mmCIF file of C-alpha atoms and ligand atoms in Angstrom:
data_model
loop_
_atom_site.group_PDB
_atom_site.id
_atom_site.type_symbol
_atom_site.label_atom_id
_atom_site.label_comp_id
_atom_site.label_asym_id
_atom_site.label_seq_id
_atom_site.Cartn_x
_atom_site.Cartn_y
_atom_site.Cartn_z
ATOM 1 C CA MET A 1 -18.774 -12.324 -28.174
ATOM 2 C CA ASN A 2 -19.641 -12.444 -24.518
ATOM 3 C CA LEU A 3 -16.559 -13.449 -23.352
ATOM 4 C CA ILE A 4 -16.537 -15.987 -19.855
ATOM 5 C CA ASP A 5 -13.638 -14.871 -17.768
ATOM 6 C CA LEU A 6 -11.615 -17.200 -15.744
ATOM 7 C CA ARG A 7 -8.906 -15.635 -14.883
ATOM 8 C CA SER A 8 -9.557 -14.665 -11.319
ATOM 9 C CA ASP A 9 -12.457 -13.908 -8.929
ATOM 10 C CA THR A 10 -11.293 -10.488 -8.688
ATOM 11 C CA VAL A 11 -13.270 -9.849 -12.418
ATOM 12 C CA THR A 12 -16.517 -9.742 -11.038
ATOM 13 C CA LYS A 13 -18.563 -6.694 -11.529
ATOM 14 C CA PRO A 14 -21.077 -5.458 -8.764
ATOM 15 C CA SER A 15 -24.763 -6.714 -8.898
ATOM 16 C CA PRO A 16 -27.301 -4.148 -8.793
ATOM 17 C CA GLY A 17 -28.182 -4.584 -5.291
ATOM 18 C CA MET A 18 -24.509 -4.367 -4.499
ATOM 19 C CA ARG A 19 -24.893 -1.472 -6.124
ATOM 20 C CA GLU A 20 -27.865 0.090 -5.360
ATOM 21 C CA ALA A 21 -26.653 -0.979 -1.023
ATOM 22 C CA MET A 22 -23.640 1.432 -2.153
ATOM 23 C CA ALA A 23 -25.271 4.332 -3.534
ATOM 24 C CA ASN A 24 -27.623 4.261 -0.407
ATOM 25 C CA ALA A 25 -24.682 3.711 2.056
ATOM 26 C CA GLU A 26 -24.256 6.430 5.083
ATOM 27 C CA VAL A 27 -20.994 7.814 5.216
ATOM 28 C CA GLY A 28 -18.551 10.695 6.671
ATOM 29 C CA ASP A 29 -14.973 11.127 6.894
ATOM 30 C CA ASP A 30 -12.991 7.648 7.591
ATOM 31 C CA VAL A 31 -9.232 9.355 8.112
ATOM 32 C CA TYR A 32 -11.314 11.074 11.375
ATOM 33 C CA GLY A 33 -13.273 7.604 12.411
ATOM 34 C CA GLU A 34 -16.358 9.303 11.444
ATOM 35 C CA ASP A 35 -17.563 6.966 8.498
ATOM 36 C CA PRO A 36 -20.481 4.931 10.168
ATOM 37 C CA THR A 37 -20.457 1.745 7.293
ATOM 38 C CA VAL A 38 -17.069 1.493 7.612
ATOM 39 C CA ASN A 39 -16.934 1.246 11.013
ATOM 40 C CA SER A 40 -19.394 -1.002 11.339
ATOM 41 C CA LEU A 41 -17.616 -2.996 8.934
ATOM 42 C CA GLU A 42 -14.585 -3.222 10.529
ATOM 43 C CA ALA A 43 -16.463 -4.096 13.522
ATOM 44 C CA ARG A 44 -18.294 -6.885 11.813
ATOM 45 C CA VAL A 45 -15.356 -8.634 10.302
ATOM 46 C CA ALA A 46 -13.934 -8.583 13.495
ATOM 47 C CA GLN A 47 -16.282 -10.054 15.430
ATOM 48 C CA LEU A 48 -16.539 -12.809 13.195
ATOM 49 C CA LEU A 49 -13.110 -13.739 13.384
ATOM 50 C CA GLY A 50 -13.499 -13.793 16.963
ATOM 51 C CA HIS A 51 -10.795 -10.631 17.377
ATOM 52 C CA GLU A 52 -10.694 -7.323 18.930
ATOM 53 C CA ALA A 53 -10.669 -4.423 16.203
ATOM 54 C CA GLY A 54 -10.693 -4.405 12.371
ATOM 55 C CA VAL A 55 -9.348 -1.948 9.718
ATOM 56 C CA PHE A 56 -10.226 -1.382 6.182
ATOM 57 C CA THR A 57 -7.778 -1.322 3.794
ATOM 58 C CA PRO A 58 -8.264 -0.863 -0.561
ATOM 59 C CA THR A 59 -6.642 -4.177 -1.014
ATOM 60 C CA GLY A 60 -5.730 -7.733 0.410
ATOM 61 C CA SER A 61 -1.697 -6.410 -0.180
ATOM 62 C CA LEU A 62 -1.856 -3.448 2.077
ATOM 63 C CA ALA A 63 -4.102 -5.768 4.933
ATOM 64 C CA ASN A 64 -1.461 -8.569 4.721
ATOM 65 C CA GLN A 65 1.574 -6.258 4.621
ATOM 66 C CA LEU A 66 0.217 -4.019 7.894
ATOM 67 C CA GLY A 67 -0.624 -7.436 9.579
ATOM 68 C CA MET A 68 3.131 -8.548 9.009
ATOM 69 C CA ARG A 69 4.511 -5.192 10.337
ATOM 70 C CA ALA A 70 2.375 -5.559 13.256
ATOM 71 C CA LEU A 71 4.004 -8.742 14.100
ATOM 72 C CA VAL A 72 7.754 -8.524 12.928
ATOM 73 C CA ASN A 73 10.410 -5.766 13.353
ATOM 74 C CA PRO A 74 12.994 -4.351 11.064
ATOM 75 C CA GLY A 75 15.436 -7.425 10.657
ATOM 76 C CA GLN A 76 13.735 -10.075 11.619
ATOM 77 C CA GLU A 77 11.766 -12.550 9.677
ATOM 78 C CA ILE A 78 8.892 -13.976 8.767
ATOM 79 C CA LEU A 79 8.690 -17.606 7.256
ATOM 80 C CA ALA A 80 6.253 -18.363 4.617
ATOM 81 C CA ASP A 81 5.805 -21.044 1.784
ATOM 82 C CA VAL A 82 7.757 -20.182 -1.355
ATOM 83 C CA ASP A 83 4.563 -19.538 -3.545
ATOM 84 C CA ALA A 84 2.792 -17.247 -0.580
ATOM 85 C CA HIS A 85 0.917 -14.281 -2.076
ATOM 86 C CA VAL A 86 2.678 -12.253 0.682
ATOM 87 C CA LEU A 87 5.996 -12.708 -0.485
ATOM 88 C CA ARG A 88 5.690 -13.950 -4.315
ATOM 89 C CA ALA A 89 3.094 -11.652 -5.126
ATOM 90 C CA GLU A 90 3.271 -8.709 -3.250
ATOM 91 C CA LEU A 91 6.480 -7.522 -4.686
ATOM 92 C CA GLY A 92 9.029 -7.565 -2.112
ATOM 93 C CA ALA A 93 6.524 -5.246 -0.011
ATOM 94 C CA ALA A 94 7.843 -6.698 3.364
ATOM 95 C CA ALA A 95 11.208 -6.174 2.741
ATOM 96 C CA THR A 96 10.988 -2.736 0.969
ATOM 97 C CA PHE A 97 8.934 -1.116 3.343
ATOM 98 C CA SER A 98 9.321 -2.825 6.657
ATOM 99 C CA GLY A 99 12.897 -4.005 6.788
ATOM 100 C CA ILE A 100 11.183 -8.140 6.834
ATOM 101 C CA THR A 101 13.406 -10.720 5.816
ATOM 102 C CA SER A 102 11.908 -14.243 4.968
ATOM 103 C CA ARG A 103 12.888 -17.914 4.481
ATOM 104 C CA THR A 104 10.482 -20.000 2.646
ATOM 105 C CA TRP A 105 9.596 -23.565 2.474
ATOM 106 C CA TYR A 106 8.317 -25.753 -0.137
ATOM 107 C CA THR A 107 5.039 -27.187 -0.301
ATOM 108 C CA LYS A 108 3.015 -29.915 -2.725
ATOM 109 C CA ASN A 109 -0.054 -27.630 -3.476
ATOM 110 C CA GLY A 110 0.494 -25.000 -1.066
ATOM 111 C CA ILE A 111 -0.236 -27.208 2.047
ATOM 112 C CA PHE A 112 2.061 -26.821 4.928
ATOM 113 C CA ASP A 113 3.038 -29.237 6.952
ATOM 114 C CA PRO A 114 3.731 -28.135 10.726
ATOM 115 C CA GLU A 115 6.962 -30.130 11.171
ATOM 116 C CA THR A 116 8.698 -28.665 8.180
ATOM 117 C CA VAL A 117 7.532 -24.717 9.190
ATOM 118 C CA LEU A 118 8.690 -26.062 12.901
ATOM 119 C CA SER A 119 11.960 -27.234 12.033
ATOM 120 C CA MET A 120 12.642 -23.640 10.165
ATOM 121 C CA MET A 121 11.762 -21.537 13.383
ATOM 122 C CA ARG A 122 14.373 -19.573 15.014
ATOM 123 C CA PRO A 123 13.036 -17.632 17.573
ATOM 124 C CA ASN A 124 15.307 -15.547 19.779
ATOM 125 C CA ALA A 125 18.326 -16.128 17.388
ATOM 126 C CA GLY A 126 20.605 -13.877 19.251
ATOM 127 C CA PRO A 127 22.982 -11.888 17.764
ATOM 128 C CA HIS A 128 24.280 -13.800 14.759
ATOM 129 C CA LEU A 129 21.301 -14.945 13.377
ATOM 130 C CA VAL A 130 17.845 -13.475 12.304
ATOM 131 C CA SER A 131 14.764 -14.040 14.815
ATOM 132 C CA THR A 132 11.745 -15.492 13.446
ATOM 133 C CA ALA A 133 9.327 -13.323 14.631
ATOM 134 C CA ALA A 134 6.110 -14.645 12.792
ATOM 135 C CA ILE A 135 4.698 -17.390 10.355
ATOM 136 C CA ALA A 136 2.213 -16.560 7.735
ATOM 137 C CA ILE A 137 -0.128 -18.985 6.209
ATOM 138 C CA GLU A 138 -2.256 -18.674 3.328
ATOM 139 C CA ASN A 139 -5.879 -20.130 3.274
ATOM 140 C CA THR A 140 -6.968 -20.845 0.889
ATOM 141 C CA HIS A 141 -3.558 -20.977 -1.241
ATOM 142 C CA ASN A 142 -4.565 -19.263 -4.611
ATOM 143 C CA PHE A 143 -1.013 -20.574 -6.203
ATOM 144 C CA GLY A 144 -1.941 -24.158 -4.733
ATOM 145 C CA GLY A 145 -5.044 -23.945 -6.500
ATOM 146 C CA GLY A 146 -7.571 -22.704 -3.657
ATOM 147 C CA THR A 147 -6.206 -25.375 -1.160
ATOM 148 C CA ILE A 148 -7.128 -25.537 2.204
ATOM 149 C CA GLN A 149 -5.402 -25.931 5.006
ATOM 150 C CA SER A 150 -6.133 -28.578 8.011
ATOM 151 C CA ILE A 151 -7.561 -26.812 11.326
ATOM 152 C CA ASP A 152 -5.932 -29.718 12.925
ATOM 153 C CA ALA A 153 -2.327 -28.499 11.082
ATOM 154 C CA ILE A 154 -3.148 -25.153 12.081
ATOM 155 C CA SER A 155 -3.965 -25.884 15.311
ATOM 156 C CA ALA A 156 -0.755 -28.008 16.029
ATOM 157 C CA LEU A 157 1.365 -25.437 14.540
ATOM 158 C CA ARG A 158 -0.401 -22.513 16.572
ATOM 159 C CA LYS A 159 0.591 -24.093 19.844
ATOM 160 C CA GLU A 160 4.142 -24.824 18.925
ATOM 161 C CA THR A 161 4.566 -21.487 18.124
ATOM 162 C CA GLN A 162 3.132 -19.547 21.128
ATOM 163 C CA SER A 163 4.668 -21.504 23.331
ATOM 164 C CA VAL A 164 7.962 -19.770 21.843
ATOM 165 C CA GLY A 165 6.411 -16.760 21.310
ATOM 166 C CA VAL A 166 6.132 -16.873 17.317
ATOM 167 C CA SER A 167 3.515 -15.064 16.211
ATOM 168 C CA MET A 168 1.020 -16.034 13.076
ATOM 169 C CA HIS A 169 -0.316 -13.999 10.551
ATOM 170 C CA LEU A 170 -3.130 -15.411 7.968
ATOM 171 C CA ASP A 171 -3.791 -14.509 4.478
ATOM 172 C CA GLY A 172 -7.048 -15.493 4.736
ATOM 173 C CA ALA A 173 -8.036 -13.645 1.487
ATOM 174 C CA ARG A 174 -10.271 -16.410 0.024
ATOM 175 C CA LEU A 175 -10.961 -17.818 3.889
ATOM 176 C CA TRP A 176 -14.497 -17.593 2.879
ATOM 177 C CA ASN A 177 -14.080 -20.433 0.256
ATOM 178 C CA ALA A 178 -12.132 -22.562 3.424
ATOM 179 C CA HIS A 179 -15.481 -22.112 5.450
ATOM 180 C CA VAL A 180 -17.769 -22.902 3.503
ATOM 181 C CA ALA A 181 -15.719 -26.429 1.987
ATOM 182 C CA THR A 182 -14.875 -27.359 5.570
ATOM 183 C CA GLY A 183 -17.574 -25.703 7.541
ATOM 184 C CA VAL A 184 -14.621 -25.059 10.045
ATOM 185 C CA GLY A 185 -16.269 -21.574 11.494
ATOM 186 C CA PHE A 186 -14.384 -17.890 11.079
ATOM 187 C CA ALA A 187 -13.924 -17.595 14.500
ATOM 188 C CA GLU A 188 -12.233 -20.730 15.183
ATOM 189 C CA TYR A 189 -10.136 -19.739 12.085
ATOM 190 C CA GLY A 190 -9.084 -16.631 13.821
ATOM 191 C CA SER A 191 -8.476 -17.952 16.888
ATOM 192 C CA HIS A 192 -5.314 -19.399 15.742
ATOM 193 C CA PHE A 193 -3.734 -16.237 14.451
ATOM 194 C CA ASP A 194 -2.882 -12.965 15.660
ATOM 195 C CA THR A 195 -3.307 -10.899 12.658
ATOM 196 C CA VAL A 196 -6.055 -12.098 9.828
ATOM 197 C CA SER A 197 -6.759 -10.670 6.799
ATOM 198 C CA VAL A 198 -9.565 -11.162 4.504
ATOM 199 C CA CYS A 199 -10.743 -9.610 0.608
ATOM 200 C CA LEU A 200 -14.153 -9.261 -0.042
ATOM 201 C CA SER A 201 -13.094 -8.503 -3.735
ATOM 202 C CA LYS A 202 -12.622 -11.776 -4.364
ATOM 203 C CA GLY A 203 -15.084 -14.572 -4.328
ATOM 204 C CA LEU A 204 -17.201 -12.580 -2.244
ATOM 205 C CA GLY A 205 -18.095 -9.951 -5.309
ATOM 206 C CA ALA A 206 -17.101 -6.305 -3.670
ATOM 207 C CA PRO A 207 -15.540 -4.240 -6.349
ATOM 208 C CA ILE A 208 -12.826 -3.239 -3.736
ATOM 209 C CA GLY A 209 -11.782 -3.781 -0.219
ATOM 210 C CA SER A 210 -10.605 -6.084 2.511
ATOM 211 C CA VAL A 211 -9.932 -5.627 6.290
ATOM 212 C CA LEU A 212 -7.050 -6.849 8.830
ATOM 213 C CA VAL A 213 -8.168 -8.104 12.238
ATOM 214 C CA SER A 214 -6.397 -8.258 15.119
ATOM 215 C CA SER A 215 -5.962 -6.496 18.945
ATOM 216 C CA LYS A 216 -7.094 -3.168 19.329
ATOM 217 C CA GLU A 217 -3.602 -2.208 20.034
ATOM 218 C CA ARG A 218 -2.293 -3.551 16.482
ATOM 219 C CA ILE A 219 -4.884 -2.361 15.093
ATOM 220 C CA ALA A 220 -4.530 1.316 15.970
ATOM 221 C CA ASN A 221 -1.163 1.304 14.767
ATOM 222 C CA ALA A 222 -1.869 -0.056 11.577
ATOM 223 C CA ARG A 223 -4.282 2.267 11.391
ATOM 224 C CA VAL A 224 -1.198 5.008 11.562
ATOM 225 C CA TRP A 225 0.760 2.736 9.107
ATOM 226 C CA ARG A 226 -2.123 2.753 6.441
ATOM 227 C CA LYS A 227 -2.388 6.926 6.556
ATOM 228 C CA ARG A 228 1.610 7.169 6.149
ATOM 229 C CA TYR A 229 0.984 4.399 3.366
ATOM 230 C CA GLY A 230 -1.069 6.938 1.495
ATOM 231 C CA ALA A 231 -4.332 4.752 2.121
ATOM 232 C CA GLY A 232 -6.263 6.902 4.395
ATOM 233 C CA MET A 233 -9.473 7.198 3.363
ATOM 234 C CA ARG A 234 -12.310 9.559 3.652
ATOM 235 C CA GLN A 235 -16.434 8.448 2.453
ATOM 236 C CA VAL A 236 -15.436 5.267 1.596
ATOM 237 C CA GLY A 237 -18.410 3.949 2.818
ATOM 238 C CA ILE A 238 -19.395 3.308 -0.364
ATOM 239 C CA LEU A 239 -17.518 0.744 -0.696
ATOM 240 C CA ALA A 240 -17.472 -0.680 2.910
ATOM 241 C CA ALA A 241 -21.899 -1.348 1.859
ATOM 242 C CA ALA A 242 -20.424 -3.290 -0.760
ATOM 243 C CA GLY A 243 -18.541 -5.352 1.531
ATOM 244 C CA HIS A 244 -21.239 -5.780 4.400
ATOM 245 C CA TYR A 245 -23.614 -6.492 1.256
ATOM 246 C CA ALA A 246 -20.951 -9.494 0.301
ATOM 247 C CA LEU A 247 -21.157 -10.749 3.754
ATOM 248 C CA ASP A 248 -25.007 -10.881 3.355
ATOM 249 C CA HIS A 249 -25.248 -12.392 0.477
ATOM 250 C CA ASN A 250 -22.686 -14.004 -1.317
ATOM 251 C CA ILE A 251 -20.946 -16.383 1.196
ATOM 252 C CA ASP A 252 -23.451 -19.127 1.298
ATOM 253 C CA ARG A 253 -23.411 -19.022 -3.020
ATOM 254 C CA LEU A 254 -19.285 -19.745 -3.198
ATOM 255 C CA VAL A 255 -20.834 -23.413 -2.818
ATOM 256 C CA GLU A 256 -21.581 -23.013 -6.519
ATOM 257 C CA ASP A 257 -18.454 -21.944 -7.577
ATOM 258 C CA HIS A 258 -17.168 -24.852 -5.973
ATOM 259 C CA ARG A 259 -19.188 -27.379 -7.541
ATOM 260 C CA HIS A 260 -18.997 -25.261 -10.873
ATOM 261 C CA THR A 261 -15.217 -25.993 -10.665
ATOM 262 C CA ARG A 262 -15.258 -29.598 -9.291
ATOM 263 C CA ALA A 263 -17.354 -30.328 -12.797
ATOM 264 C CA MET A 264 -14.544 -28.691 -15.184
ATOM 265 C CA ALA A 265 -12.194 -30.167 -13.033
ATOM 266 C CA GLU A 266 -13.486 -34.127 -13.808
ATOM 267 C CA SER A 267 -14.240 -33.255 -17.198
ATOM 268 C CA ILE A 268 -10.861 -32.280 -18.031
ATOM 269 C CA ALA A 269 -9.203 -34.857 -16.026
ATOM 270 C CA LYS A 270 -11.473 -37.106 -18.232
ATOM 271 C CA VAL A 271 -9.688 -36.190 -21.582
ATOM 272 C CA ALA A 272 -6.467 -35.146 -20.127
ATOM 273 C CA PRO A 273 -5.782 -36.548 -16.905
ATOM 274 C CA GLU A 274 -1.896 -35.911 -16.808
ATOM 275 C CA ILE A 275 -2.296 -32.437 -16.544
ATOM 276 C CA ILE A 276 -4.628 -32.157 -13.792
ATOM 277 C CA ASN A 277 -4.649 -33.422 -9.940
ATOM 278 C CA LEU A 278 -7.961 -33.384 -8.779
ATOM 279 C CA GLN A 279 -7.482 -33.785 -5.166
ATOM 280 C CA SER A 280 -6.000 -30.261 -4.906
ATOM 281 C CA VAL A 281 -8.910 -29.018 -6.887
ATOM 282 C CA MET A 282 -10.868 -28.151 -3.530
ATOM 283 C CA THR A 283 -12.590 -24.978 -3.653
ATOM 284 C CA ASN A 284 -12.659 -22.515 -6.800
ATOM 285 C CA ILE A 285 -9.689 -22.739 -8.421
ATOM 286 C CA ILE A 286 -7.885 -25.289 -10.782
ATOM 287 C CA VAL A 287 -4.306 -25.069 -11.814
ATOM 288 C CA LEU A 288 -3.345 -27.307 -14.926
ATOM 289 C CA ASN A 289 0.003 -28.151 -15.490
ATOM 290 C CA MET A 290 0.820 -28.322 -19.388
ATOM 291 C CA THR A 291 4.020 -29.766 -19.109
ATOM 292 C CA THR A 292 3.319 -33.237 -20.787
ATOM 293 C CA HIS A 293 0.547 -32.281 -22.975
ATOM 294 C CA ASP A 294 1.109 -30.788 -26.544
ATOM 295 C CA LEU A 295 -0.345 -27.248 -26.073
ATOM 296 C CA ASP A 296 1.612 -24.645 -23.750
ATOM 297 C CA ALA A 297 -0.543 -22.544 -21.300
ATOM 298 C CA PRO A 298 -0.231 -19.568 -23.687
ATOM 299 C CA THR A 299 -1.385 -21.319 -26.178
ATOM 300 C CA LEU A 300 -3.956 -23.102 -24.924
ATOM 301 C CA ALA A 301 -5.374 -19.405 -23.345
ATOM 302 C CA ALA A 302 -5.007 -18.022 -26.883
ATOM 303 C CA LYS A 303 -6.922 -20.621 -28.322
ATOM 304 C CA ALA A 304 -9.677 -20.624 -25.672
ATOM 305 C CA ARG A 305 -9.525 -16.727 -26.193
ATOM 306 C CA GLU A 306 -10.780 -17.540 -29.668
ATOM 307 C CA HIS A 307 -13.522 -19.532 -28.422
ATOM 308 C CA GLY A 308 -14.658 -16.861 -26.078
ATOM 309 C CA VAL A 309 -13.374 -18.279 -23.001
ATOM 310 C CA ILE A 310 -10.431 -16.477 -20.930
ATOM 311 C CA ILE A 311 -7.722 -18.043 -18.759
ATOM 312 C CA GLY A 312 -4.838 -17.403 -16.862
ATOM 313 C CA ALA A 313 -1.285 -18.567 -18.476
ATOM 314 C CA LEU A 314 0.300 -18.033 -14.930
ATOM 315 C CA GLY A 315 3.791 -19.352 -16.917
ATOM 316 C CA PRO A 316 4.797 -21.222 -19.617
ATOM 317 C CA GLN A 317 2.984 -24.575 -18.424
ATOM 318 C CA THR A 318 0.873 -23.315 -15.919
ATOM 319 C CA VAL A 319 -2.622 -22.503 -15.995
ATOM 320 C CA ARG A 320 -5.016 -21.351 -13.722
ATOM 321 C CA LEU A 321 -8.993 -21.414 -14.236
ATOM 322 C CA ILE A 322 -10.985 -19.364 -11.280
ATOM 323 C CA THR A 323 -14.753 -19.563 -11.008
ATOM 324 C CA HIS A 324 -16.937 -16.906 -9.378
ATOM 325 C CA LEU A 325 -20.128 -14.759 -8.922
ATOM 326 C CA ASP A 326 -20.748 -14.463 -12.539
ATOM 327 C CA ILE A 327 -20.250 -17.654 -13.735
ATOM 328 C CA ASP A 328 -23.452 -19.275 -13.919
ATOM 329 C CA ASP A 329 -24.296 -23.049 -14.859
ATOM 330 C CA ALA A 330 -24.609 -22.360 -18.938
ATOM 331 C CA ASN A 331 -21.220 -20.275 -18.759
ATOM 332 C CA ALA A 332 -19.624 -23.141 -16.306
ATOM 333 C CA LYS A 333 -20.471 -26.070 -18.796
ATOM 334 C CA PHE A 334 -19.380 -23.623 -21.934
ATOM 335 C CA ALA A 335 -16.371 -22.579 -20.614
ATOM 336 C CA THR A 336 -15.486 -27.085 -19.571
ATOM 337 C CA ASP A 337 -16.820 -27.925 -23.436
ATOM 338 C CA VAL A 338 -14.388 -25.264 -25.090
ATOM 339 C CA LEU A 339 -11.910 -25.926 -22.803
ATOM 340 C CA THR A 340 -12.352 -29.962 -22.985
ATOM 341 C CA ASP A 341 -12.546 -29.686 -26.897
ATOM 342 C CA LEU A 342 -9.274 -27.781 -26.862
ATOM 343 C CA LEU A 343 -7.049 -30.329 -24.679
ATOM 344 C CA GLY A 344 -8.821 -33.562 -25.436
HETATM 345 C C1 PLP B 401 -4.374 -15.313 -1.478
HETATM 346 C C2 PLP B 401 -4.419 -14.160 -1.748
HETATM 347 N N1 PLP B 401 -3.642 -12.667 -1.023
HETATM 348 C C3 PLP B 401 -3.946 -11.800 -0.886
HETATM 349 C C4 PLP B 401 -4.148 -10.950 -2.206
HETATM 350 C C5 PLP B 401 -4.081 -10.082 -2.415
HETATM 351 O O1 PLP B 401 -5.354 -9.060 -2.569
HETATM 352 P P1 PLP B 401 -5.099 -7.730 -3.710
HETATM 353 O O2 PLP B 401 -4.818 -8.065 -5.201
HETATM 354 O O3 PLP B 401 -6.336 -7.124 -3.385
HETATM 355 O O4 PLP B 401 -4.037 -6.672 -3.140
HETATM 356 C C6 PLP B 401 -4.595 -11.840 -3.141
HETATM 357 C C7 PLP B 401 -4.959 -11.582 -4.581
HETATM 358 O O5 PLP B 401 -5.334 -11.936 -5.448
HETATM 359 C C8 PLP B 401 -4.378 -13.357 -3.043
HETATM 360 O O6 PLP B 401 -4.889 -13.784 -3.488
#
């Protein structure tokens, strides 16, 4: 059986065109700064986001960790939401490697409220309390269900944080999706943050790769830390070529993923309205809350798999469905039929 995999947008396989671009990439030793394809990708992403420089990393987690390290000294704190990938899914890396402490705020579906964040901020807290050095915002928000942070909320937060010297990091692993859904430009998003990470290996379909952008000075320093962490890479132009291909071909098509997700969400809401919040379905992710349903998340996942659809049980009562590049109209319809039959 041909399985339809909705666990993540990281499960895509490189397309023939992407593989060809990778095979033909010009390469060099990137630790010496001599890989032209990596260099051009870093410069391209930095320019896209309106920043001076970029550094290529194998993972989004590393790009986030290098970004946070650049903004927060050991013993200082970063503020983020309780479900932020940078804290919850990067396994305590900020504390482990950078001595960064954190405090978190609660959200509904990952969407932050500037007032809440500002009320937690304690910059320059003196000798008795931890000082807030930075705030991390995730856009779109993964565990929140692909939700989008409003540009007005971001700019309101930026205005206040800038005036007291608190920095802002954007975990933009899926910023592509936010851009396509809202029309807000990448540089407009980028202008409100000191460091921005973006992933090429999620909705854009590259097999690997993220880029952290910031000032020249911070990126030069991040390059040193990347090497120190053991992620100095050599002829990785073959990977950066996949990133260039992804930027050329796979941004605009994200509207397809959003269309599939919307249709799937609306069909699910018809048969089981209590498990889905349609308002929070904004991009390519659906989160189902199975608390009041007869099936729990692992049971639904097991049954869906028997019918050829793989879905993610994130916890006993939480299911996540993500559409992506390898899900076409027919796959989306098939998966929707399977899920609505099981849930109805
Ligand atoms: C919002 C967000 N940030 C960062 C990452 C980390 O990416 P990676 O798996 O490449 O470390 C992910 C991965 O799913 C993510 O969803």
